[in-house]
Amino acid sequence: LAATMAAALFDGRLRYVTDHPVPARKPGWALIRVRTAGICKTDRELMKGYREFRGVLGHEFIGVVEESDDPVWTGRRVAGEINAACGCCEWCAQGLGRHCPHRTTLGIVNHDGCLAEYCVLPVANLIEIPATIPDERAILLEPLSAACEILEQLPVRGEERIVVIGDGRLGILCAWALATVASDVTLLGRHAGKLALAQWRGIKTALSADFTTLEGADIVVEATGSGQGISAAIKLCRPRGVIILKSTVAQPQNINLAPIVINELSVIGSRCGRFGDGLQMIQDFPDMPLPKMITARYPLAQVEDAFIRAARSDALKVLLDISL
Ligand SMILES: [Zn+2]
Ligand SMILES: [Zn+2]
């Protein structure tokens, strides 16, 4: 195995390099040859200074296990959960490794990411992708699992009025995940093209301009990560309703929180989900139009162009083909 590899390195600016060290595999970890990787909004937030990240970007990938302690994993096509827990603190002992204070996060915290020929993750984080699911569906496992996390945190009976704010990739996936259990889901966004693409299982759509007609929602999912989105969520939620915050906001915001108290709203922060839940949803709903999310594909060497494409307002998911 070569000692260096091609990678998309962020060291204050994004660069394609061919001499980045292949990451060292710790005991219990796997070395993964990346096939396909996705660019996520979080990558672009990191480039604006979020978490002061330096290193190889990327946390969404499908790859093949090249090397691990247990040879049974070798050659398996996998996706991976991105938080690597320490395994020995009190959170880890309770099975809550996702909240381990010592965890690293692939491509986000102290851990080189997957916009590279190779990445490493604990074998315990890996999930094998069935051969029936192609890369362009499986690559959405991470954000789809994050969308599924809402159903894990909040029991949805099915008759609630649900509004999802934000017609980006995460908002659309949240709407799709919620539409698997609820019949009254409205997606609110700013892009007619994205709203049209999001239609599935009777999801209603509305442009942000006419959003006041949606007031009184039982559940509002905020997936824009903007101050206006959070303010709109507070406005649309009925008294005693639930707001799910689904997006990290890099810039501090001035938001009037008084209505949360006055209307006794519940606010739930919702982050990543379990890949098993996302994979189950992909298998249970083979008609979920996941490939519509793929805006463009680039070779890794054109990573800068790929990020420019991903930053355009009509982009949903831009992929990098690394070693197909
Ligand atoms: Zn992401
Ligand atoms: Zn721990």
Coordinates of C-alpha atoms and ligand atoms in Angstrom, one line a residue:
L1 CA 0.0 0.0 0.0
A2 CA 1.3 3.5 -0.9
A3 CA 2.2 5.8 1.9
T4 CA 0.6 8.8 0.4
M5 CA -2.7 9.4 -1.4
A6 CA -4.8 12.0 -3.2
A7 CA -7.0 14.1 -0.9
A8 CA -9.1 17.2 -0.6
L9 CA -7.2 19.1 2.1
F10 CA -8.5 22.2 3.9
D11 CA -5.8 24.2 5.6
G12 CA -7.4 27.6 5.4
R13 CA -8.2 27.0 1.8
L14 CA -9.3 23.9 -0.1
R15 CA -6.7 22.2 -2.2
Y16 CA -6.4 18.9 -4.1
V17 CA -3.1 17.2 -3.0
T18 CA -1.6 13.9 -4.1
D19 CA 0.9 13.6 -1.3
H20 CA -1.3 13.4 1.9
P21 CA -0.3 10.5 4.2
V22 CA -2.6 7.5 4.1
P23 CA -4.2 7.5 7.6
A24 CA -2.9 5.0 10.1
R25 CA -5.3 2.3 11.2
K26 CA -5.6 1.8 14.9
P27 CA -6.5 -1.6 16.5
G28 CA -10.2 -2.3 15.9
W29 CA -10.3 0.2 13.1
A30 CA -10.6 -0.4 9.3
L31 CA -8.7 1.2 6.4
I32 CA -11.3 2.0 3.8
R33 CA -10.8 2.7 0.1
V34 CA -13.3 5.4 -0.7
R35 CA -15.4 4.8 -3.9
T36 CA -17.9 7.7 -3.8
A37 CA -18.0 10.7 -1.4
G38 CA -20.6 13.4 -0.9
I39 CA -20.1 17.1 -0.3
C40 CA -22.3 18.3 2.6
K41 CA -23.3 21.7 3.8
T42 CA -21.3 20.9 7.0
D43 CA -18.1 20.8 4.8
R44 CA -18.8 24.3 3.6
E45 CA -19.5 25.5 7.2
L46 CA -16.1 24.0 8.2
M47 CA -14.5 26.0 5.4
K48 CA -16.1 29.2 6.8
G49 CA -14.5 28.5 10.2
Y50 CA -16.9 26.2 12.0
R51 CA -14.9 24.2 14.6
E52 CA -11.7 25.6 13.3
F53 CA -11.2 22.4 11.3
R54 CA -8.0 21.7 9.5
G55 CA -7.4 18.5 7.5
V56 CA -9.1 16.3 5.0
L57 CA -12.7 17.2 4.6
G58 CA -15.7 14.8 4.1
H59 CA -17.9 12.5 6.1
E60 CA -20.2 11.0 3.6
F61 CA -18.8 8.0 1.7
I62 CA -19.3 4.6 0.3
G63 CA -16.1 2.6 0.3
V64 CA -14.6 -0.9 0.4
V65 CA -12.7 -2.2 3.4
E66 CA -9.1 -2.6 2.4
E67 CA -7.7 -3.8 5.8
S68 CA -9.0 -4.6 9.3
D69 CA -8.2 -6.8 12.2
D70 CA -10.9 -9.2 11.2
P71 CA -10.4 -10.4 7.6
V72 CA -14.1 -11.1 7.2
W73 CA -14.5 -7.3 6.6
T74 CA -12.0 -7.2 3.8
G75 CA -13.7 -6.4 0.5
R76 CA -17.0 -5.4 2.0
R77 CA -18.7 -2.3 0.5
V78 CA -19.6 -0.1 3.5
A79 CA -20.8 3.2 4.8
G80 CA -19.7 4.4 8.2
E81 CA -21.1 6.3 11.2
I82 CA -18.8 9.3 11.7
N83 CA -18.4 9.6 15.4
A84 CA -15.6 7.5 16.8
A85 CA -16.1 7.2 20.6
C86 CA -13.2 6.6 23.1
G87 CA -14.9 3.4 24.3
C88 CA -13.9 3.8 28.0
C89 CA -15.6 6.9 29.5
E90 CA -18.9 6.8 31.5
W91 CA -20.9 7.9 28.4
C92 CA -19.4 5.0 26.3
A93 CA -20.1 2.6 29.2
Q94 CA -23.8 3.5 28.9
G95 CA -23.8 2.8 25.2
L96 CA -24.0 6.6 24.5
G97 CA -20.7 6.8 22.5
R98 CA -22.3 9.4 20.3
H99 CA -22.1 11.8 23.2
C100 CA -18.6 10.7 24.3
P101 CA -16.7 13.9 25.2
H102 CA -13.5 12.4 23.8
R103 CA -15.0 11.4 20.4
T104 CA -13.5 12.3 17.1
T105 CA -15.7 12.9 14.1
L106 CA -14.7 11.9 10.5
G107 CA -13.9 15.0 8.6
I108 CA -15.2 17.3 11.3
V109 CA -13.3 16.9 14.6
N110 CA -9.7 15.7 14.9
H111 CA -10.1 13.1 12.2
D112 CA -9.2 13.2 8.6
G113 CA -12.3 12.8 6.4
C114 CA -13.3 10.8 3.3
L115 CA -12.6 13.2 0.4
A116 CA -9.5 11.1 -0.1
E117 CA -8.5 7.8 -1.5
Y118 CA -8.5 6.3 2.0
C119 CA -10.1 6.9 5.4
V120 CA -10.1 5.1 8.7
L121 CA -13.0 4.3 11.1
P122 CA -13.7 1.8 13.9
V123 CA -15.0 -1.4 12.4
A124 CA -17.9 -1.0 14.9
N125 CA -19.0 2.1 13.0
L126 CA -19.3 0.3 9.6
I127 CA -22.4 -1.0 8.0
E128 CA -22.4 -3.2 5.0
I129 CA -24.3 -2.0 2.0
P130 CA -26.4 -4.8 0.4
A131 CA -25.4 -5.3 -3.3
T132 CA -29.0 -4.4 -4.3
I133 CA -28.4 -0.7 -3.3
P134 CA -26.2 1.2 -5.7
D135 CA -23.7 3.9 -4.5
E136 CA -26.0 6.8 -5.6
R137 CA -28.7 5.6 -3.2
A138 CA -26.4 4.5 -0.4
I139 CA -24.4 7.7 -0.4
L140 CA -27.4 9.4 1.1
L141 CA -27.4 7.1 4.1
E142 CA -25.8 9.6 6.4
P143 CA -28.2 12.5 5.8
L144 CA -31.2 10.1 5.5
S145 CA -30.2 8.6 8.9
A146 CA -30.0 12.1 10.3
A147 CA -33.6 12.6 9.0
C148 CA -34.7 9.2 10.6
E149 CA -33.3 10.5 13.9
I150 CA -36.4 12.7 14.2
L151 CA -38.6 9.5 14.3
E152 CA -36.3 8.1 16.9
Q153 CA -36.6 11.2 19.1
L154 CA -40.3 12.0 18.6
P155 CA -43.1 9.5 18.4
V156 CA -45.1 10.5 15.3
R157 CA -48.6 9.0 15.3
G158 CA -49.3 9.9 11.7
E159 CA -52.2 12.4 11.9
E160 CA -50.1 15.4 12.9
R161 CA -49.7 18.5 10.7
I162 CA -46.0 18.6 10.0
V163 CA -44.1 21.5 8.3
V164 CA -40.5 21.1 7.3
I165 CA -38.7 24.4 6.7
G166 CA -35.9 24.3 4.1
D167 CA -35.8 22.7 0.7
G168 CA -32.1 21.8 0.9
R169 CA -31.0 18.2 0.9
L170 CA -31.6 17.7 4.6
G171 CA -35.0 19.3 4.5
I172 CA -36.2 17.2 1.6
L173 CA -34.9 14.0 3.3
C174 CA -36.6 15.0 6.6
A175 CA -39.9 15.5 4.6
W176 CA -39.4 12.1 2.9
A177 CA -38.6 10.3 6.2
L178 CA -41.7 11.9 7.9
A179 CA -43.9 11.1 4.9
T180 CA -43.2 7.4 5.5
V181 CA -45.3 7.7 8.7
A182 CA -47.4 10.9 8.4
S183 CA -49.9 11.9 5.8
D184 CA -49.9 15.7 6.2
V185 CA -46.3 16.9 5.5
T186 CA -45.6 20.3 3.9
L187 CA -42.2 21.3 2.7
L188 CA -41.5 25.0 2.8
G189 CA -38.7 26.4 0.6
R190 CA -37.4 29.1 -1.7
H191 CA -36.7 27.1 -4.8
A192 CA -39.5 26.0 -7.1
G193 CA -37.2 23.4 -8.7
K194 CA -36.2 21.8 -5.5
L195 CA -39.8 21.8 -4.2
A196 CA -40.9 20.0 -7.4
L197 CA -38.2 17.4 -7.0
A198 CA -39.2 16.8 -3.4
Q199 CA -42.7 15.6 -4.2
W200 CA -43.3 12.0 -3.0
R201 CA -46.1 10.3 -1.0
G202 CA -48.4 13.3 -1.2
I203 CA -45.9 15.8 0.3
K204 CA -47.3 19.3 -0.1
T205 CA -44.9 22.2 -0.9
A206 CA -45.1 25.9 -0.5
L207 CA -42.8 28.8 -1.3
S208 CA -41.5 30.7 1.7
A209 CA -43.4 33.8 0.6
D210 CA -46.8 32.3 1.5
F211 CA -45.8 30.5 4.7
T212 CA -48.2 32.2 7.1
T213 CA -51.0 29.9 5.8
L214 CA -49.1 27.1 7.5
E215 CA -49.5 28.4 11.0
G216 CA -50.7 26.0 13.7
A217 CA -48.5 23.1 12.8
D218 CA -48.1 20.3 15.4
I219 CA -44.5 19.6 14.5
V220 CA -42.1 22.0 12.7
V221 CA -38.7 20.8 11.5
E222 CA -36.1 23.6 11.0
A223 CA -33.7 22.5 8.3
T224 CA -32.3 25.8 7.0
G225 CA -29.8 26.6 9.7
S226 CA -30.7 30.2 9.4
G227 CA -32.1 32.7 11.9
Q228 CA -35.0 33.4 9.7
G229 CA -35.7 29.6 9.5
I230 CA -35.7 29.4 13.3
S231 CA -38.0 32.5 13.6
A232 CA -40.3 31.0 11.1
A233 CA -40.4 27.7 12.9
I234 CA -41.4 29.5 16.2
K235 CA -44.1 31.4 14.3
L236 CA -45.6 28.3 12.5
C237 CA -45.7 26.0 15.6
R238 CA -49.0 25.8 17.5
P239 CA -49.1 26.3 21.2
R240 CA -47.5 23.2 23.0
G241 CA -46.2 22.0 19.6
V242 CA -42.8 20.7 18.9
I243 CA -39.9 22.3 17.0
I244 CA -37.1 20.1 15.8
L245 CA -33.8 21.9 15.1
K246 CA -32.1 19.9 12.5
S247 CA -29.2 22.1 11.4
T248 CA -26.2 23.5 13.1
V249 CA -25.9 27.3 12.7
A250 CA -22.3 28.6 12.4
Q251 CA -23.2 32.3 12.9
P252 CA -24.7 33.5 16.2
Q253 CA -28.3 34.7 15.6
N254 CA -30.6 37.2 17.2
I255 CA -33.8 35.3 17.7
N256 CA -36.8 36.3 19.8
L257 CA -37.3 33.3 22.1
A258 CA -40.2 34.7 24.1
P259 CA -42.9 32.9 22.0
I260 CA -41.3 29.5 23.0
V261 CA -42.2 30.4 26.6
I262 CA -45.5 32.0 25.8
N263 CA -46.7 29.1 23.6
E264 CA -45.0 26.5 25.7
L265 CA -43.2 25.0 22.7
S266 CA -40.9 22.0 23.0
V267 CA -37.6 22.4 21.2
I268 CA -35.6 19.3 20.3
G269 CA -32.1 19.4 18.9
S270 CA -31.6 16.6 16.5
R271 CA -28.2 15.6 15.0
C272 CA -27.0 12.3 13.4
G273 CA -29.0 9.1 13.3
R274 CA -28.2 5.4 13.3
F275 CA -27.2 4.1 9.9
G276 CA -29.2 0.9 10.5
D277 CA -32.4 3.0 10.6
G278 CA -31.5 4.9 7.4
L279 CA -30.5 1.6 5.6
Q280 CA -33.8 0.0 6.7
M281 CA -35.7 3.0 5.2
I282 CA -33.8 2.7 1.9
Q283 CA -34.8 -0.9 1.7
D284 CA -38.4 -0.5 2.9
F285 CA -39.1 2.4 0.4
P286 CA -37.3 1.5 -2.8
D287 CA -39.4 4.1 -4.6
M288 CA -38.0 6.9 -2.4
P289 CA -36.5 9.1 -5.2
L290 CA -33.0 9.4 -3.7
P291 CA -31.1 9.5 -7.0
K292 CA -33.0 12.8 -7.8
M293 CA -30.8 14.4 -5.2
I294 CA -27.6 13.9 -7.2
T295 CA -26.9 17.2 -8.8
A296 CA -23.5 16.4 -10.3
R297 CA -20.5 14.1 -10.1
Y298 CA -16.8 15.1 -10.3
P299 CA -13.5 13.3 -10.1
L300 CA -11.6 14.1 -6.8
A301 CA -9.0 16.1 -8.7
Q302 CA -11.8 18.6 -9.6
V303 CA -12.8 19.0 -5.9
E304 CA -12.6 22.8 -6.1
D305 CA -15.1 22.8 -9.0
A306 CA -17.2 20.4 -7.1
F307 CA -17.4 22.7 -4.1
I308 CA -18.3 25.6 -6.4
R309 CA -21.1 23.6 -7.9
A310 CA -22.2 22.5 -4.4
A311 CA -22.4 26.1 -3.3
R312 CA -24.9 27.1 -6.0
S313 CA -28.4 27.5 -4.8
D314 CA -29.9 24.8 -7.1
A315 CA -27.5 22.1 -5.9
L316 CA -28.6 19.3 -3.6
K317 CA -25.9 16.6 -3.5
V318 CA -22.6 16.8 -5.4
L319 CA -20.6 13.6 -5.5
L320 CA -16.9 13.0 -5.9
D321 CA -16.0 9.8 -7.7
I322 CA -12.8 8.6 -6.1
S323 CA -12.1 4.9 -6.9
L324 CA -15.0 3.3 -8.7
Ligands
ZN1 ZN -23.1 15.8 6.3
ZN2 ZN -16.0 7.8 25.6

